[in-house]
């Protein structure tokens, strides 16, 4: 039995290790050979030994013995394998897996190079977009230079609850999501699934991904899939049900024979490229960024002409409506200080100043709960990134031409989000498990809002290792969350009293229409800079 | 334990018959596309068995590995064992909901003879997959594809939610 080479190899091995036994391998094409291995070895090492005798790599082998598919992490003796028994060998799937892996690796390298180049652009973009962007995240970053370590800890301690609270309005308040969906822009998106398909098809990486995975292309081109996705965004109940189904299905598969390998193959072949495709969209937008930078200069000039008097009043406190009593007082003081500091560094670019101070925070091991919460950011941030990197995509979604209103902010936001730490995080082999925990955490948040907030606060004081970019985004998302929360919380007070300070600022700038100013402030949650942009962008309103 | 059979001059005891089949399954005698073995090696009655069939070439089943359960009761081999697919499959002789191979539609079970073995069942099922009325039937997606479908939906939904956050903020 077996060829001459196999026999010679078998004889040689027998002399060296007497405790190993002879196992016969039968391929699906009919050929047979023998392998020497100890029965206490794992199936994984057995596959590697088998790979020496045939042209199937170990990760493509499917071994069947007595009607069972052997799992990689099980020892051979657990299946009752003994000397001179026969195992059937089948090739698991096509060799395209190797090509996919190579592409993923190359893509990662490209991301690193491009991200370094974009790092310089981030400063420029930050400077241009600083006055127009929501001021809450940047004062925090600018103020880092003037604060000690304790201040930083306190600042980021306040950031995590905001991160939690950013998601709660959308997940636990169906009315808020429904109101958003009822806007004309969203109705236009829902009534025309082709827009979503165009969003997906415009991405070159997505095209390449679908060429390699016809199965994925079939799913994405299916109109019912697109409609189901859009319905899920409209109805949070459907979203929760969909996530529950996914979690249940993955648990069932993992517990079945070969199930974990199937999940890992599916992740390596489909899901990781899928995530990379949306993340790497920034590369294609690199050239457009230069054009956008030029186009933002006139907007800046117009803004300066319209605002001859510099804003000397403190900026609105983004955490006042969400912090507790004691925390509120602390945040109030720091916010005032950072407000003053933010104006000086603005011309030189705010985005890059915070990084050196952030490094001092690194230390200690992040706990599981905090790491899980951090993983919630990339899923949203990479989607925002793919939207922001394509101006046409923004126009399609909003249904209006927002070039004058949103362009400076888009540049700034896009540059900040394209941080190399995110790309490294996406390429982590542990992402599959973290994705599962991400879904579970999201589900637990729905039922237990109170307990969901405490882990964030507990972990706030400890910065995770090699997550500088995530810290920046946490601060940014904190500002976004506070802005979102302000809408339902402040609806009880009359706008004239709630925005008295902002109204006086607008009148000093030359906007004398009180009703128009009140509408702009309500739409922007009391942000003076955003209100100014809104008033300038929509003269007719 | 001897089971009565007036039609045979030599009666092989049930346990010896099953031991022969177990030995054959361990040695892997055959063409290499079907495999079977006991579920529980300590079961003295040797009733529960697991089998796999590798989908034949040039059919929609190519590249798939189907898992089955075979249950040999005390009256085996006088009576055929019950066969059920654990993997999802679309075949004319398989019940869609339960995966049970229906004896009325599968000739080997309908015309069972004592000399037939579990290997014969698996081999005949494989030939049935390659038959003209089964080789082109649309197969249900493998479980991995179903999970990928759900995951794609989740990712797309989160993507659109992200765009809503942007739109809401601006």
XYZ file of C-alpha atoms in Angstrom:
711
model
C 0.000 0.000 0.000
C 1.321 3.435 -0.904
C 4.048 4.559 -3.272
C 7.749 3.922 -2.954
C 8.390 7.387 -1.547
C 5.686 6.942 1.034
C 7.062 3.550 1.997
C 10.590 4.913 2.346
C 9.397 7.823 4.408
C 7.310 5.500 6.499
C 10.292 3.248 7.186
C 12.461 6.207 8.128
C 9.889 7.596 10.515
C 9.321 4.251 12.162
C 12.954 4.045 13.189
C 12.843 7.442 14.877
C 9.558 7.309 16.754
C 8.267 3.942 17.820
C 5.183 5.311 19.599
C 3.692 6.667 16.385
C 1.183 4.615 14.429
C 0.399 4.206 10.765
C -2.763 5.896 9.466
C -4.007 5.310 5.946
C -5.282 8.286 3.952
C -7.620 7.858 1.010
C -8.161 10.829 -1.284
C -11.376 11.544 -3.101
C -9.631 10.887 -6.411
C -8.845 7.339 -5.323
C -5.171 7.621 -4.389
C -3.974 6.275 -1.060
C -0.955 6.879 1.153
C 0.119 6.502 4.779
C 1.134 8.953 7.477
C 3.007 8.340 10.716
C 1.682 10.304 13.677
C 0.985 9.925 17.369
C -2.623 9.431 18.383
C -2.340 12.141 21.029
C -1.693 14.774 18.348
C -4.383 17.215 17.340
C -6.208 17.042 14.050
C -4.489 20.269 13.014
C -1.010 18.761 13.250
C -2.325 15.645 11.547
C -3.492 17.779 8.624
C -0.063 19.375 8.394
C 1.528 15.929 8.247
C -0.928 14.922 5.544
C -0.118 18.074 3.562
C 3.419 16.779 3.028
C 2.103 13.831 1.044
C -0.384 15.601 -1.204
C -0.999 18.948 -2.840
C -3.865 20.051 -0.587
C -2.863 22.608 2.016
C -3.819 21.886 5.588
C -6.466 24.590 5.794
C -8.290 23.156 2.791
C -8.380 19.560 4.004
C -11.576 17.928 5.172
C -10.911 14.683 7.003
C -13.742 12.208 7.485
C -13.462 9.162 9.698
C -16.296 6.793 10.554
C -18.844 9.291 9.331
C -17.504 12.240 11.311
C -15.715 15.340 10.130
C -12.609 15.802 12.260
C -12.301 19.141 14.051
C -8.938 20.864 14.141
C -8.670 21.277 17.888
C -9.589 17.706 18.860
C -7.000 14.971 19.529
C -7.039 12.033 17.164
C -7.726 9.487 19.872
C -10.984 11.218 20.800
C -12.409 9.966 17.505
C -11.312 6.388 18.166
C -8.598 6.463 15.522
C -6.202 3.533 15.766
C -3.376 1.945 13.849
C -4.027 0.953 10.238
C -7.381 2.716 10.156
C -8.361 4.724 7.088
C -9.328 8.401 6.961
C -10.988 9.961 3.915
C -9.543 13.211 2.613
C -11.554 15.760 0.637
C -10.533 19.145 -0.691
C -12.622 21.674 1.195
C -12.949 24.556 -1.263
C -11.286 26.196 -4.244
C -7.746 27.653 -4.018
C -9.136 31.197 -4.302
C -8.821 31.420 -0.538
C -5.069 31.852 -0.911
C -5.554 34.674 -3.377
C -7.996 36.362 -1.039
C -5.527 36.202 1.809
C -2.801 37.700 -0.320
C -5.044 40.547 -1.386
C -5.987 41.278 2.185
C -2.344 41.447 3.220
C -1.420 43.727 0.347
C -4.377 45.947 1.052
C -3.264 46.310 4.641
C 0.171 47.491 3.564
C -1.344 50.003 1.178
C -3.523 51.349 3.941
C -0.516 51.943 6.145
C 1.304 53.917 3.482
C -1.708 55.957 2.507
C -2.630 56.659 6.107
C 0.805 58.099 6.779
C 0.387 60.460 3.854
C -3.071 61.459 5.006
C -1.735 62.130 8.485
C -0.185 65.382 7.285
C -3.383 66.310 5.504
C -5.331 65.842 8.705
C -3.716 68.909 10.231
C -4.534 71.027 7.225
C -8.061 69.706 7.056
C -8.524 70.291 10.760
C -7.480 73.895 10.411
C -9.771 74.560 7.505
C -12.727 72.782 9.027
C -12.197 73.853 12.617
C -14.415 76.942 12.698
C -17.256 75.186 10.910
C -17.175 71.805 12.596
C -19.048 71.226 15.809
C -16.753 72.796 18.373
C -17.285 70.270 21.159
C -14.690 67.636 20.138
C -11.882 70.016 19.211
C -11.811 72.094 22.414
C -11.237 68.861 24.261
C -8.280 68.002 22.077
C -6.849 71.516 22.082
C -7.119 71.793 25.835
C -5.001 68.703 26.355
C -1.856 70.766 26.003
C -2.764 72.872 29.002
C -3.879 70.069 31.288
C -2.131 67.459 33.382
C -2.676 63.723 33.385
C -5.459 63.953 35.919
C -7.382 66.313 33.720
C -7.056 63.962 30.793
C -8.407 61.071 32.806
C -11.350 63.138 33.898
C -11.995 64.297 30.379
C -12.053 60.817 28.922
C -13.992 59.540 31.873
C -16.716 61.891 30.757
C -16.295 60.752 27.184
C -17.346 57.152 27.606
C -20.802 57.801 29.042
C -21.394 60.094 26.091
C -20.335 57.291 23.799
C -22.920 55.047 25.377
C -25.527 57.749 25.267
C -24.888 58.444 21.609
C -26.321 55.070 20.661
C -29.206 54.973 23.101
C -31.357 57.592 21.355
C -31.304 55.494 18.205
C -31.639 52.069 19.778
C -34.020 52.656 22.664
C -36.092 55.494 21.233
C -37.997 54.239 18.195
C -39.760 57.563 17.823
C -36.494 59.389 17.242
C -35.433 56.955 14.536
C -38.866 57.113 12.977
C -38.728 60.894 12.902
C -35.390 60.750 11.138
C -36.706 58.242 8.653
C -39.695 60.439 7.864
C -37.547 63.250 6.517
C -37.844 63.727 2.747
C -34.255 62.650 2.169
C -34.828 59.300 3.841
C -38.110 58.769 2.035
C -36.311 59.317 -1.234
C -33.723 56.731 -0.220
C -36.305 54.152 0.805
C -38.478 54.505 -2.248
C -35.550 53.880 -4.554
C -33.440 50.838 -3.593
C -31.258 51.520 -6.617
C -29.576 54.341 -4.699
C -28.334 51.880 -2.111
C -27.139 49.543 -4.823
C -25.301 52.432 -6.473
C -23.661 53.283 -3.172
C -22.348 49.751 -2.964
C -21.335 49.426 -6.598
C -19.408 52.698 -6.687
C -16.829 51.245 -4.338
C -13.962 49.631 -6.315
C -13.001 47.399 -3.422
C -16.573 46.202 -3.173
C -16.543 45.402 -6.875
C -13.376 43.379 -6.484
C -14.843 41.628 -3.460
C -17.949 40.629 -5.355
C -15.895 39.301 -8.253
C -14.135 36.950 -5.865
C -17.324 35.936 -4.046
C -20.219 35.338 -6.426
C -22.326 34.356 -3.460
C -21.900 37.767 -1.881
C -22.618 39.484 -5.182
C -25.840 37.544 -5.466
C -26.930 38.670 -2.021
C -26.098 42.317 -2.582
C -27.781 42.412 -5.979
C -30.974 40.919 -4.633
C -33.633 43.657 -4.386
C -35.330 41.880 -1.515
C -32.115 42.030 0.495
C -31.849 45.766 -0.048
C -35.476 46.270 0.875
C -35.040 44.186 4.000
C -32.048 46.276 4.981
C -33.949 49.500 4.484
C -36.911 48.200 6.449
C -34.558 47.278 9.277
C -33.289 50.826 9.468
C -36.841 52.112 9.700
C -38.027 49.704 12.373
C -35.698 49.043 15.322
C -37.716 45.961 16.196
C -36.731 44.337 12.917
C -33.130 45.324 13.536
C -33.125 43.657 16.937
C -34.774 40.556 15.503
C -32.199 40.377 12.717
C -29.318 40.660 15.147
C -30.844 38.003 17.359
C -31.156 35.657 14.394
C -27.553 36.212 13.419
C -26.296 35.596 16.921
C -28.373 32.436 17.278
C -27.300 31.090 13.898
C -23.627 31.668 14.615
C -23.897 29.968 17.994
C -25.571 26.956 16.432
C -22.979 26.664 13.708
C -20.080 26.937 16.116
C -21.385 24.018 18.149
C -21.826 21.734 15.152
C -19.001 19.648 13.647
C -16.724 21.762 11.492
C -18.840 24.737 12.453
C -16.105 26.928 13.866
C -13.936 26.316 10.806
C -16.866 27.290 8.633
C -17.305 30.530 10.538
C -13.618 31.303 10.279
C -13.531 30.575 6.550
C -16.599 32.704 6.017
C -14.995 35.548 7.934
C -11.654 35.320 6.153
C -13.177 35.025 2.701
C -16.151 37.333 2.894
C -16.592 39.448 5.954
C -13.072 40.776 6.448
C -12.781 41.855 2.799
C -16.262 43.285 3.129
C -15.201 45.453 6.045
C -11.926 46.369 4.375
C -13.762 47.331 1.216
C -15.775 49.954 3.047
C -12.774 51.116 5.053
C -10.419 51.402 2.096
C -12.876 53.652 0.303
C -10.817 56.535 1.634
C -8.039 55.684 -0.808
C -10.174 56.448 -3.816
C -11.186 59.780 -2.310
C -7.619 60.935 -1.797
C -7.430 62.858 -5.064
C -10.809 64.457 -4.539
C -9.625 65.729 -1.170
C -7.192 68.140 -2.830
C -9.975 69.556 -4.971
C -12.174 69.888 -1.942
C -9.458 71.672 -0.021
C -9.289 74.309 -2.724
C -13.036 74.712 -2.839
C -13.220 75.307 0.894
C -11.088 78.442 0.728
C -13.904 80.649 -0.634
C -16.220 79.378 2.089
C -13.691 80.312 4.729
C -13.272 83.756 3.238
C -17.009 84.305 3.190
C -17.249 83.189 6.785
C -14.575 85.656 7.836
C -16.250 88.499 5.996
C -19.567 87.730 7.638
C -18.078 87.529 11.138
C -16.016 90.685 11.672
C -16.348 90.485 15.447
C -14.510 87.469 16.974
C -16.504 85.249 19.280
C -15.235 85.956 22.788
C -17.977 84.202 24.737
C -17.583 80.655 26.106
C -18.742 77.930 23.772
C -21.828 75.916 24.741
C -21.186 73.115 27.209
C -21.786 69.826 25.380
C -21.962 67.774 28.578
C -24.237 69.962 30.639
C -27.365 68.038 29.743
C -25.901 64.579 30.316
C -23.521 64.770 33.282
C -24.428 64.072 36.876
C -24.405 66.813 39.485
C -20.792 66.556 40.602
C -19.537 65.524 37.207
C -21.415 68.395 35.659
C -19.578 70.919 37.762
C -16.202 69.457 36.871
C -17.069 69.331 33.198
C -18.297 72.891 33.292
C -14.953 74.187 34.507
C -12.947 72.153 32.031
C -15.205 73.026 29.161
C -14.763 76.711 29.862
C -11.001 76.365 29.982
C -10.847 74.310 26.805
C -13.128 76.788 25.102
C -10.601 79.528 25.712
C -7.648 77.440 24.601
C -9.300 76.189 21.451
C -9.263 79.521 19.663
C -5.493 79.951 19.672
C -4.412 76.644 18.028
C -7.188 76.732 15.447
C -5.174 78.260 12.563
C -2.377 75.712 12.872
C -4.641 72.675 12.837
C -6.332 71.052 15.787
C -6.388 67.420 14.764
C -2.752 66.571 15.351
C -2.119 68.476 18.558
C -3.809 66.021 20.866
C -1.842 62.953 19.837
C 1.338 63.476 21.930
C -0.649 63.984 25.107
C -2.820 60.995 24.395
C 0.200 58.721 24.403
C 0.796 59.522 28.055
C -2.507 57.913 28.871
C -1.522 54.499 27.593
C -1.087 51.875 30.250
C -2.923 49.041 31.937
C -4.895 46.274 30.330
C -8.303 47.181 28.988
C -11.097 45.171 30.506
C -13.395 43.149 28.316
C -16.394 45.407 28.720
C -14.518 48.508 27.631
C -12.902 46.720 24.712
C -16.306 45.562 23.605
C -17.599 49.104 23.720
C -14.639 50.368 21.752
C -15.453 47.845 19.078
C -18.788 49.501 18.639
C -17.087 52.538 17.170
C -15.440 50.983 14.105
C -18.655 49.501 12.825
C -20.171 52.957 12.678
C -17.076 54.996 11.972
C -16.016 53.026 8.924
C -19.470 53.462 7.488
C -19.366 57.174 8.119
C -15.939 57.177 6.521
C -17.118 55.534 3.338
C -19.963 58.031 3.127
C -17.762 61.042 3.732
C -15.088 60.056 1.239
C -17.530 60.307 -1.656
C -19.280 63.667 -2.117
C -21.712 62.210 -4.633
C -22.729 59.640 -2.060
C -23.517 62.388 0.406
C -25.615 64.210 -2.150
C -27.500 61.053 -3.036
C -28.333 60.292 0.562
C -29.325 63.781 1.543
C -31.181 64.361 -1.702
C -30.046 67.976 -1.814
C -26.952 69.892 -2.809
C -25.228 70.561 0.486
C -21.857 71.503 -0.932
C -21.687 74.938 0.617
C -23.069 73.833 3.956
C -21.254 70.588 4.604
C -18.042 70.590 2.608
C -15.634 71.999 5.221
C -16.969 69.695 7.908
C -16.713 66.680 5.652
C -13.058 67.319 4.955
C -12.217 67.675 8.605
C -14.216 64.678 9.727
C -12.897 62.437 6.978
C -9.264 63.256 7.714
C -9.635 62.625 11.415
C -11.369 59.313 10.908
C -8.732 57.896 8.579
C -6.406 56.967 11.393
C -4.007 54.028 10.929
C -5.053 52.568 14.243
C -8.479 51.811 12.856
C -7.080 50.003 9.856
C -4.883 47.887 12.087
C -7.832 47.158 14.317
C -9.958 46.025 11.399
C -7.283 43.586 10.303
C -7.120 41.926 13.696
C -7.761 38.173 13.557
C -9.758 38.500 16.757
C -12.365 40.650 15.077
C -14.729 37.761 14.474
C -15.060 37.026 18.169
C -15.312 40.697 18.980
C -18.030 41.095 16.405
C -20.020 38.473 18.247
C -19.494 40.229 21.559
C -20.386 43.503 19.876
C -23.753 42.127 18.875
C -24.377 40.701 22.317
C -23.455 43.965 23.990
C -25.751 45.844 21.674
C -28.602 43.540 22.585
C -27.921 43.822 26.299
C -27.949 47.594 26.043
C -31.494 47.529 24.779
C -32.796 45.838 27.875
C -30.514 47.300 30.526
C -29.576 50.886 29.894
C -28.496 51.524 33.458
C -26.022 48.666 33.674
C -24.663 49.486 30.233
C -23.507 52.902 31.384
C -21.514 51.727 34.380
C -18.936 49.638 32.474
C -18.122 52.651 30.336
C -17.543 54.838 33.340
C -15.479 52.183 35.050
C -13.209 51.743 32.056
C -12.902 55.418 31.261
C -9.850 55.956 33.401
C -7.779 53.327 31.634
C -6.657 53.970 28.098
C -6.440 50.883 25.905
C -3.099 50.020 24.408
C -2.508 51.176 20.845
C -5.902 52.774 20.543
C -4.998 56.427 20.187
C -7.280 56.863 17.219
C -10.164 55.321 19.085
C -9.686 57.827 21.892
C -9.934 60.673 19.448
C -13.103 59.284 17.968
C -14.518 58.634 21.420
C -14.139 62.308 22.189
C -15.735 63.203 18.887
C -18.589 60.777 19.374
C -19.079 62.158 22.846
C -19.788 65.514 21.292
C -22.103 63.972 18.727
C -23.950 62.063 21.394
C -24.436 65.140 23.518
C -25.758 66.987 20.514
C -28.237 64.242 19.764
C -29.399 63.972 23.344
C -29.983 67.694 23.585
C -32.936 67.513 21.226
C -35.352 65.450 23.343
C -34.113 66.849 26.638
C -34.540 70.487 25.756
C -37.873 70.242 24.014
C -39.700 71.188 27.213
C -38.245 74.696 27.543
C -39.213 77.597 25.304
C -36.521 78.133 22.669
C -36.242 81.841 23.481
C -35.106 81.098 27.019
C -33.087 77.990 26.213
C -31.017 79.701 23.532
C -30.944 83.225 24.968
C -27.145 83.350 24.915
C -26.882 81.926 21.413
C -29.553 84.296 20.155
C -27.636 87.299 21.415
C -24.485 86.004 19.742
C -26.256 85.620 16.426
C -27.713 89.105 16.667
C -24.272 90.537 17.357
C -23.035 88.824 14.201
C -25.702 90.549 12.164
C -28.510 87.970 11.987
C -31.500 90.035 13.078
C -34.344 87.643 12.205
C -35.162 86.154 15.609
C -37.506 83.450 14.337
C -34.986 82.326 11.734
C -32.265 82.218 14.363
C -34.419 80.162 16.721
C -35.173 77.618 13.991
C -31.495 77.322 13.115
C -30.493 76.865 16.751
C -33.128 74.200 17.301
C -31.990 72.311 14.217
C -28.356 72.430 15.320
C -29.003 71.778 19.032
C -27.751 75.172 20.085
C -24.471 75.117 18.162
C -23.734 78.692 17.125
C -21.205 77.787 14.451
C -23.457 75.207 12.857
C -26.369 77.636 13.052
C -24.323 80.282 11.247
C -23.483 77.807 8.513
C -27.104 76.783 8.292
C -28.267 80.379 7.966
C -25.636 81.117 5.341
C -26.362 77.949 3.416
C -30.133 78.437 3.236
C -30.911 82.119 2.637
C -34.477 81.311 1.719
C -35.396 79.755 5.077
C -28.394 -13.596 20.075
C -29.849 -15.390 17.113
C -32.749 -13.949 15.143
C -35.025 -16.361 13.416
C -35.087 -16.367 9.658
C -36.654 -19.213 7.786
C -35.414 -17.985 4.410
C -31.730 -18.342 5.178
C -29.797 -21.450 5.897
C -26.994 -19.561 7.690
C -28.028 -16.834 10.146
C -25.410 -14.244 11.123
C -26.048 -12.768 14.558
C -26.910 -9.058 14.571
C -23.967 -7.979 16.663
C -21.456 -9.846 14.537
C -22.939 -8.285 11.444
C -22.645 -4.824 12.908
C -19.104 -5.496 14.061
C -18.190 -6.442 10.524
C -19.643 -3.181 9.248
C -17.824 -1.246 11.967
C -14.547 -2.854 10.980
C -15.175 -2.023 7.354
C -15.972 1.582 8.226
C -12.760 1.936 10.193
C -10.629 0.433 7.460
C -12.232 2.609 4.811
C -12.739 -0.093 2.219
C -14.559 1.388 -0.725
C -14.216 4.164 -3.251
C -13.537 6.796 -0.624
C -16.629 8.940 -1.096
C -18.766 7.548 1.715
C -17.813 7.067 5.330
C -19.688 5.815 8.347
C -19.146 4.863 11.957
C -20.896 4.495 15.271
C -22.093 7.533 17.152
C -21.198 6.101 20.540
C -18.483 3.492 20.718
C -19.735 2.232 24.093
C -23.237 1.359 22.939
C -23.372 -2.414 23.245
C -26.384 -2.605 20.938
C -24.614 -0.508 18.233
C -27.808 1.175 17.079
C -26.862 4.799 16.311
C -24.539 5.457 13.371
C -23.198 8.525 11.605
C -22.468 8.677 7.890
C -21.141 11.191 5.388
C -21.544 11.406 1.636
C -19.330 13.557 -0.553
C -21.363 15.126 -3.322
C -20.661 13.519 -6.708
C -18.908 15.483 -9.434
C -20.753 17.289 -12.215
C -23.815 17.801 -10.057
C -25.136 20.599 -7.893
C -23.956 18.540 -4.932
C -20.305 18.798 -5.925
C -18.072 20.008 -3.143
C -20.659 19.462 -0.443
C -20.274 17.079 2.475
C -23.598 15.695 3.653
C -23.976 14.254 7.125
C -26.567 11.591 7.888
C -27.832 9.632 10.854
C -28.668 5.938 10.551
C -30.528 4.103 13.292
C -30.322 0.294 13.310
C -32.901 -1.131 15.654
C -32.914 -4.604 17.133
C -34.500 -6.083 14.013
C -31.657 -4.991 11.734
C -30.640 -6.435 9.249
C -34.043 -8.030 8.706
C -35.517 -4.530 8.580
C -33.777 -1.526 7.018
C -32.411 1.194 9.300
C -34.000 4.623 9.389
C -31.928 7.208 7.506
C -32.048 10.953 8.061
C -30.004 13.800 6.599
C -28.478 16.226 9.051
C -27.259 18.505 6.299
C -29.828 20.426 4.302
C -30.454 18.840 0.925
C -33.097 18.952 -1.779
C -33.724 15.485 -3.185
C -36.830 13.746 -4.404
C -36.586 10.958 -1.850
C -35.814 13.184 1.156
C -38.443 14.919 3.256
C -37.836 18.665 3.098
C -38.722 19.436 6.696
C -37.232 16.520 8.578
C -34.517 15.259 6.243
C -35.783 11.686 6.569
C -35.187 9.418 3.594
C -38.634 8.098 2.727
C -38.593 4.370 2.078
C -41.420 4.548 -0.453
C -39.319 6.730 -2.749
C -35.905 5.147 -2.184
C -35.683 1.768 -3.900
C -33.038 0.287 -1.640
C -35.162 0.806 1.472
C -38.393 -0.206 -0.235
C -36.902 -3.496 -1.488
C -34.692 -4.194 1.471
C -32.756 -7.436 1.586
C -30.813 -8.843 4.447
C -27.527 -8.807 2.568
C -27.616 -5.030 2.128
C -25.340 -2.959 4.376
C -25.176 0.634 5.522
C -22.428 1.224 3.019
C -24.817 0.117 0.302
C -27.340 2.670 1.547
C -24.813 5.492 1.451
C -23.459 4.452 -1.927
C -26.944 4.207 -3.386
C -27.852 7.625 -1.999
C -24.781 9.029 -3.699
C -25.888 7.475 -6.985
C -29.320 8.932 -6.415
C -27.745 12.388 -6.146
C -26.225 11.901 -9.579
C -29.485 10.667 -11.119
C -31.060 12.835 -13.794
C -33.942 13.967 -11.623
C -31.668 15.065 -8.748
C -28.431 16.324 -10.268
C -29.786 19.763 -11.176
C -32.205 20.442 -8.342
C -31.656 23.833 -6.723
C -29.999 23.165 -3.401
C -30.661 25.199 -0.264
C -27.734 27.458 0.608
C -25.197 26.023 2.987
C -25.479 27.228 6.534
C -22.473 29.485 6.116
C -24.166 31.328 3.288
C -27.224 31.892 5.440
C -25.149 33.422 8.216
C -23.323 35.543 5.676
C -26.700 36.732 4.440
C -27.683 37.815 7.938
C -24.322 39.439 8.573
C -24.478 41.404 5.360
C -27.866 42.696 6.407
C -26.532 43.758 9.777
C -23.559 45.526 8.251
C -25.659 47.305 5.666
C -28.137 48.364 8.311
C -25.387 49.779 10.490
C -24.003 51.542 7.458
C -27.286 53.265 6.770
C -27.686 54.097 10.430
C -24.299 55.738 10.339
C -25.371 57.861 7.412
C -28.470 58.858 9.336
C -26.354 60.040 12.232
C -24.391 62.229 9.861
C -27.517 63.597 8.265
C -29.143 64.191 11.627
C -26.134 66.029 12.972
C -25.717 68.338 10.020
